[in-house]
PDB file of C-alpha atoms and ligand atoms in Angstrom:
ATOM      1  CA  UNK B   2      -2.723  97.594 107.454  1.00  0.00           C
ATOM      2  CA  UNK B   3       0.798  95.136 108.555  1.00  0.00           C
ATOM      3  CA  UNK B   4       2.521  94.461 106.152  1.00  0.00           C
ATOM      4  CA  UNK B   5       4.714  91.633 106.403  1.00  0.00           C
ATOM      5  CA  UNK B   6       8.243  93.628 107.059  1.00  0.00           C
ATOM      6  CA  UNK B   7       6.192  94.694 109.928  1.00  0.00           C
ATOM      7  CA  UNK B   8       5.856  91.391 111.906  1.00  0.00           C
ATOM      8  CA  UNK B   9       7.777  90.698 115.076  1.00  0.00           C
ATOM      9  CA  UNK B  10       9.121  87.179 113.406  1.00  0.00           C
ATOM     10  CA  UNK B  11      10.285  88.846 110.548  1.00  0.00           C
ATOM     11  CA  UNK B  12      12.068  91.235 112.280  1.00  0.00           C
ATOM     12  CA  UNK B  13      13.630  89.328 114.711  1.00  0.00           C
ATOM     13  CA  UNK B  14      14.260  85.637 112.873  1.00  0.00           C
ATOM     14  CA  UNK B  15      16.559  87.442 110.682  1.00  0.00           C
ATOM     15  CA  UNK B  16      18.911  88.494 113.537  1.00  0.00           C
ATOM     16  CA  UNK B  17      19.221  85.245 115.050  1.00  0.00           C
ATOM     17  CA  UNK B  18      22.691  84.235 115.076  1.00  0.00           C
ATOM     18  CA  UNK B  19      24.819  81.968 113.488  1.00  0.00           C
ATOM     19  CA  UNK B  20      28.513  80.663 114.556  1.00  0.00           C
ATOM     20  CA  UNK B  21      29.526  82.568 111.228  1.00  0.00           C
ATOM     21  CA  UNK B  22      28.522  85.599 112.958  1.00  0.00           C
ATOM     22  CA  UNK B  23      29.728  84.921 116.181  1.00  0.00           C
ATOM     23  CA  UNK B  24      33.345  83.993 114.365  1.00  0.00           C
ATOM     24  CA  UNK B  25      33.200  87.651 112.717  1.00  0.00           C
ATOM     25  CA  UNK B  26      33.470  88.847 116.077  1.00  0.00           C
ATOM     26  CA  UNK B  27      36.226  86.863 117.480  1.00  0.00           C
ATOM     27  CA  UNK B  28      39.831  86.810 116.281  1.00  0.00           C
ATOM     28  CA  UNK B  29      40.501  83.985 113.936  1.00  0.00           C
ATOM     29  CA  UNK B  30      43.025  82.154 116.184  1.00  0.00           C
ATOM     30  CA  UNK B  31      42.857  78.629 116.484  1.00  0.00           C
ATOM     31  CA  UNK B  32      44.851  77.386 118.973  1.00  0.00           C
ATOM     32  CA  UNK B  33      46.047  74.208 118.548  1.00  0.00           C
ATOM     33  CA  UNK B  34      48.976  71.189 120.051  1.00  0.00           C
ATOM     34  CA  UNK B  35      49.983  67.773 118.652  1.00  0.00           C
ATOM     35  CA  UNK B  36      48.425  64.602 119.536  1.00  0.00           C
ATOM     36  CA  UNK B  37      52.416  63.556 120.567  1.00  0.00           C
ATOM     37  CA  UNK B  38      53.094  66.660 122.280  1.00  0.00           C
ATOM     38  CA  UNK B  39      53.111  66.599 126.437  1.00  0.00           C
ATOM     39  CA  UNK B  40      50.278  67.545 129.166  1.00  0.00           C
ATOM     40  CA  UNK B  41      52.661  69.453 130.393  1.00  0.00           C
ATOM     41  CA  UNK B  42      53.265  71.378 127.114  1.00  0.00           C
ATOM     42  CA  UNK B  43      48.866  71.793 127.090  1.00  0.00           C
ATOM     43  CA  UNK B  44      49.260  73.063 130.691  1.00  0.00           C
ATOM     44  CA  UNK B  45      51.788  75.758 129.253  1.00  0.00           C
ATOM     45  CA  UNK B  46      49.787  77.035 126.731  1.00  0.00           C
ATOM     46  CA  UNK B  47      46.323  76.867 128.398  1.00  0.00           C
ATOM     47  CA  UNK B  48      47.997  79.454 131.236  1.00  0.00           C
ATOM     48  CA  UNK B  49      49.642  81.490 128.453  1.00  0.00           C
ATOM     49  CA  UNK B  50      46.446  82.071 126.035  1.00  0.00           C
ATOM     50  CA  UNK B  51      44.126  82.376 129.078  1.00  0.00           C
ATOM     51  CA  UNK B  52      41.734  79.724 127.561  1.00  0.00           C
ATOM     52  CA  UNK B  53      40.089  76.123 128.549  1.00  0.00           C
ATOM     53  CA  UNK B  54      40.581  73.477 125.488  1.00  0.00           C
ATOM     54  CA  UNK B  55      42.750  73.068 122.856  1.00  0.00           C
ATOM     55  CA  UNK B  56      41.985  71.745 119.645  1.00  0.00           C
ATOM     56  CA  UNK B  57      44.319  68.884 119.078  1.00  0.00           C
ATOM     57  CA  UNK B  58      45.507  68.316 115.228  1.00  0.00           C
ATOM     58  CA  UNK B  59      47.760  66.051 113.486  1.00  0.00           C
ATOM     59  CA  UNK B  60      50.563  68.338 111.380  1.00  0.00           C
ATOM     60  CA  UNK B  61      49.049  68.636 108.558  1.00  0.00           C
ATOM     61  CA  UNK B  62      45.840  70.198 110.470  1.00  0.00           C
ATOM     62  CA  UNK B  63      42.838  67.698 110.724  1.00  0.00           C
ATOM     63  CA  UNK B  64      41.232  67.240 113.546  1.00  0.00           C
ATOM     64  CA  UNK B  65      42.255  64.715 115.934  1.00  0.00           C
ATOM     65  CA  UNK B  66      40.690  65.896 119.451  1.00  0.00           C
ATOM     66  CA  UNK B  67      39.743  68.085 121.866  1.00  0.00           C
ATOM     67  CA  UNK B  68      41.578  68.216 125.339  1.00  0.00           C
ATOM     68  CA  UNK B  69      39.955  70.623 128.006  1.00  0.00           C
ATOM     69  CA  UNK B  70      41.399  71.714 131.033  1.00  0.00           C
ATOM     70  CA  UNK B  71      38.467  69.075 132.910  1.00  0.00           C
ATOM     71  CA  UNK B  72      40.208  66.350 131.264  1.00  0.00           C
ATOM     72  CA  UNK B  73      43.403  67.264 132.503  1.00  0.00           C
ATOM     73  CA  UNK B  74      41.938  67.851 136.206  1.00  0.00           C
ATOM     74  CA  UNK B  75      40.675  64.450 136.318  1.00  0.00           C
ATOM     75  CA  UNK B  76      44.036  63.124 134.810  1.00  0.00           C
ATOM     76  CA  UNK B  77      45.906  64.618 137.864  1.00  0.00           C
ATOM     77  CA  UNK B  78      43.303  63.446 140.307  1.00  0.00           C
ATOM     78  CA  UNK B  79      43.882  59.483 138.782  1.00  0.00           C
ATOM     79  CA  UNK B  80      47.772  60.123 138.468  1.00  0.00           C
ATOM     80  CA  UNK B  81      48.684  62.055 140.901  1.00  0.00           C
ATOM     81  CA  UNK B  82      52.692  62.975 139.673  1.00  0.00           C
ATOM     82  CA  UNK B  83      52.598  61.071 136.848  1.00  0.00           C
ATOM     83  CA  UNK B  84      50.504  63.301 134.354  1.00  0.00           C
ATOM     84  CA  UNK B  85      52.325  66.336 133.248  1.00  0.00           C
ATOM     85  CA  UNK B  86      54.731  63.975 131.168  1.00  0.00           C
ATOM     86  CA  UNK B  87      51.848  61.976 129.512  1.00  0.00           C
ATOM     87  CA  UNK B  88      50.994  62.728 125.723  1.00  0.00           C
ATOM     88  CA  UNK B  89      48.132  64.525 124.988  1.00  0.00           C
ATOM     89  CA  UNK B  90      46.598  62.179 122.763  1.00  0.00           C
ATOM     90  CA  UNK B  91      46.190  59.672 125.635  1.00  0.00           C
ATOM     91  CA  UNK B  92      44.162  62.554 127.593  1.00  0.00           C
ATOM     92  CA  UNK B  93      41.832  63.606 125.104  1.00  0.00           C
ATOM     93  CA  UNK B  94      38.258  63.327 124.065  1.00  0.00           C
ATOM     94  CA  UNK B  95      38.619  61.996 120.120  1.00  0.00           C
ATOM     95  CA  UNK B  96      35.145  61.527 119.477  1.00  0.00           C
ATOM     96  CA  UNK B  97      34.626  65.450 118.918  1.00  0.00           C
ATOM     97  CA  UNK B  98      31.422  66.895 118.297  1.00  0.00           C
ATOM     98  CA  UNK B  99      31.762  69.891 115.712  1.00  0.00           C
ATOM     99  CA  UNK B 100      29.514  72.735 114.433  1.00  0.00           C
ATOM    100  CA  UNK B 101      29.320  74.546 110.857  1.00  0.00           C
ATOM    101  CA  UNK B 102      29.182  78.013 110.012  1.00  0.00           C
ATOM    102  CA  UNK B 103      25.380  77.932 109.244  1.00  0.00           C
ATOM    103  CA  UNK B 104      24.674  76.347 112.358  1.00  0.00           C
ATOM    104  CA  UNK B 105      22.326  78.458 114.548  1.00  0.00           C
ATOM    105  CA  UNK B 106      23.720  79.650 118.377  1.00  0.00           C
ATOM    106  CA  UNK B 107      20.702  78.640 120.025  1.00  0.00           C
ATOM    107  CA  UNK B 108      20.790  74.688 118.482  1.00  0.00           C
ATOM    108  CA  UNK B 109      24.902  74.959 119.052  1.00  0.00           C
ATOM    109  CA  UNK B 110      24.386  76.350 122.899  1.00  0.00           C
ATOM    110  CA  UNK B 111      21.743  73.097 123.565  1.00  0.00           C
ATOM    111  CA  UNK B 112      24.390  70.542 122.185  1.00  0.00           C
ATOM    112  CA  UNK B 113      26.540  72.028 124.402  1.00  0.00           C
ATOM    113  CA  UNK B 114      24.436  72.142 127.174  1.00  0.00           C
ATOM    114  CA  UNK B 115      23.492  68.310 126.285  1.00  0.00           C
ATOM    115  CA  UNK B 116      26.802  66.868 125.833  1.00  0.00           C
ATOM    116  CA  UNK B 117      27.988  68.798 129.057  1.00  0.00           C
ATOM    117  CA  UNK B 118      31.035  70.332 127.177  1.00  0.00           C
ATOM    118  CA  UNK B 119      31.614  74.193 126.938  1.00  0.00           C
ATOM    119  CA  UNK B 120      33.552  74.187 123.773  1.00  0.00           C
ATOM    120  CA  UNK B 121      32.993  73.722 119.905  1.00  0.00           C
ATOM    121  CA  UNK B 122      35.598  73.286 117.144  1.00  0.00           C
ATOM    122  CA  UNK B 123      34.171  74.861 113.815  1.00  0.00           C
ATOM    123  CA  UNK B 124      34.234  73.130 110.379  1.00  0.00           C
ATOM    124  CA  UNK B 125      33.437  73.462 106.965  1.00  0.00           C
ATOM    125  CA  UNK B 126      34.117  71.366 104.197  1.00  0.00           C
ATOM    126  CA  UNK B 127      36.029  69.010 106.560  1.00  0.00           C
ATOM    127  CA  UNK B 128      38.478  72.368 107.208  1.00  0.00           C
ATOM    128  CA  UNK B 129      38.717  73.474 110.803  1.00  0.00           C
ATOM    129  CA  UNK B 130      37.958  77.341 110.773  1.00  0.00           C
ATOM    130  CA  UNK B 131      37.277  78.477 114.314  1.00  0.00           C
ATOM    131  CA  UNK B 132      35.794  77.339 117.934  1.00  0.00           C
ATOM    132  CA  UNK B 133      33.491  78.816 119.626  1.00  0.00           C
ATOM    133  CA  UNK B 134      32.864  78.639 124.221  1.00  0.00           C
ATOM    134  CA  UNK B 135      29.530  78.433 125.582  1.00  0.00           C
ATOM    135  CA  UNK B 136      30.514  81.921 127.145  1.00  0.00           C
ATOM    136  CA  UNK B 137      30.715  83.439 123.870  1.00  0.00           C
ATOM    137  CA  UNK B 138      27.315  81.909 122.362  1.00  0.00           C
ATOM    138  CA  UNK B 139      25.562  83.383 125.426  1.00  0.00           C
ATOM    139  CA  UNK B 140      27.248  86.222 125.294  1.00  0.00           C
ATOM    140  CA  UNK B 141      26.664  86.754 121.755  1.00  0.00           C
ATOM    141  CA  UNK B 142      23.275  85.724 121.603  1.00  0.00           C
ATOM    142  CA  UNK B 143      22.245  88.175 124.813  1.00  0.00           C
ATOM    143  CA  UNK B 144      23.708  90.895 122.820  1.00  0.00           C
ATOM    144  CA  UNK B 145      21.944  90.316 119.788  1.00  0.00           C
ATOM    145  CA  UNK B 146      18.403  89.751 122.635  1.00  0.00           C
ATOM    146  CA  UNK B 147      19.156  93.073 123.684  1.00  0.00           C
ATOM    147  CA  UNK B 148      18.983  94.541 120.478  1.00  0.00           C
ATOM    148  CA  UNK B 149      15.767  92.533 119.109  1.00  0.00           C
ATOM    149  CA  UNK B 150      14.215  93.931 122.073  1.00  0.00           C
ATOM    150  CA  UNK B 151      15.109  97.925 121.261  1.00  0.00           C
ATOM    151  CA  UNK B 152      14.036  97.080 118.071  1.00  0.00           C
ATOM    152  CA  UNK B 153      10.340  95.933 118.725  1.00  0.00           C
ATOM    153  CA  UNK B 154      10.481  98.546 121.341  1.00  0.00           C
ATOM    154  CA  UNK B 155      11.397 101.289 118.354  1.00  0.00           C
ATOM    155  CA  UNK B 156       8.454  99.248 116.572  1.00  0.00           C
ATOM    156  CA  UNK B 157       5.964  99.992 119.112  1.00  0.00           C
ATOM    157  CA  UNK B 158       6.835 103.414 119.984  1.00  0.00           C
ATOM    158  CA  UNK B 159       6.935 104.060 116.289  1.00  0.00           C
TER     159      UNK B 159
HETATM  160  P1  LIG V 203      35.155  71.043 128.663  1.00  0.00           P
HETATM  161  O1  LIG V 203      33.047  71.546 129.308  1.00  0.00           O
HETATM  162  O2  LIG V 203      34.789  71.968 126.924  1.00  0.00           O
HETATM  163  O3  LIG V 203      35.971  71.637 129.319  1.00  0.00           O
HETATM  164  O4  LIG V 203      34.773  69.643 128.358  1.00  0.00           O
HETATM  165  C1  LIG V 203      34.135  68.667 129.063  1.00  0.00           C
HETATM  166  C2  LIG V 203      34.693  67.181 128.731  1.00  0.00           C
HETATM  167  O5  LIG V 203      34.220  67.554 127.464  1.00  0.00           O
HETATM  168  C3  LIG V 203      35.773  67.288 128.021  1.00  0.00           C
HETATM  169  O6  LIG V 203      36.411  65.687 128.459  1.00  0.00           O
HETATM  170  C4  LIG V 203      36.932  67.667 126.901  1.00  0.00           C
HETATM  171  O7  LIG V 203      37.110  66.848 126.362  1.00  0.00           O
HETATM  172  C5  LIG V 203      35.322  66.982 126.363  1.00  0.00           C
HETATM  173  N1  LIG V 203      34.828  67.750 125.339  1.00  0.00           N
HETATM  174  C6  LIG V 203      34.768  69.368 125.134  1.00  0.00           C
HETATM  175  N2  LIG V 203      34.535  70.052 124.086  1.00  0.00           N
HETATM  176  C7  LIG V 203      34.152  68.524 123.319  1.00  0.00           C
HETATM  177  C8  LIG V 203      33.660  68.560 121.923  1.00  0.00           C
HETATM  178  N3  LIG V 203      33.076  69.639 121.072  1.00  0.00           N
HETATM  179  N4  LIG V 203      33.051  67.241 121.758  1.00  0.00           N
HETATM  180  C9  LIG V 203      33.219  65.933 122.535  1.00  0.00           C
HETATM  181  N5  LIG V 203      33.999  66.582 123.595  1.00  0.00           N
HETATM  182  C10 LIG V 203      34.135  67.732 124.356  1.00  0.00           C
END
């Protein structure tokens, strides 16, 4: 007889990753910049922190936009020699797609692929509570799938 706890779906679905579970494995730092700061400052932070995007927040911490290395590269080509003194606000994307801690990672991955971006700020009750990248999501999901595969093997072997 096969009980509910022995079905493949029940043993794997509960393992499916959420943003919250991924955030728990990351440092809680959210690297941000102000809208009136310069692109030059942004470039310095991106280099120092070895990241690809900054969340743009006002003094109160409210999300105003996102500035990624891609925005900067595009502007460097459009305004050669004049980009670094420009403001973050002039170069950021203001319509930011966010996710919530309870969202599934598979869903977040789909939204990143469809939207063609690699960063997603995490917001809960209007408060910024993290940032996930496509690399984080793929890496976390892969290790979960490996774990699930091992569990299935163990179920089969007994
Ligand atoms: P990325 O691939 O994340 O470096 O970003 C590619 C483009 O998408 C840039 O113009 C970013 O400003 C923009 N972008 C990045 N993340 C998001 C997001 N979560 N919501 C909306 N736009 C974004």
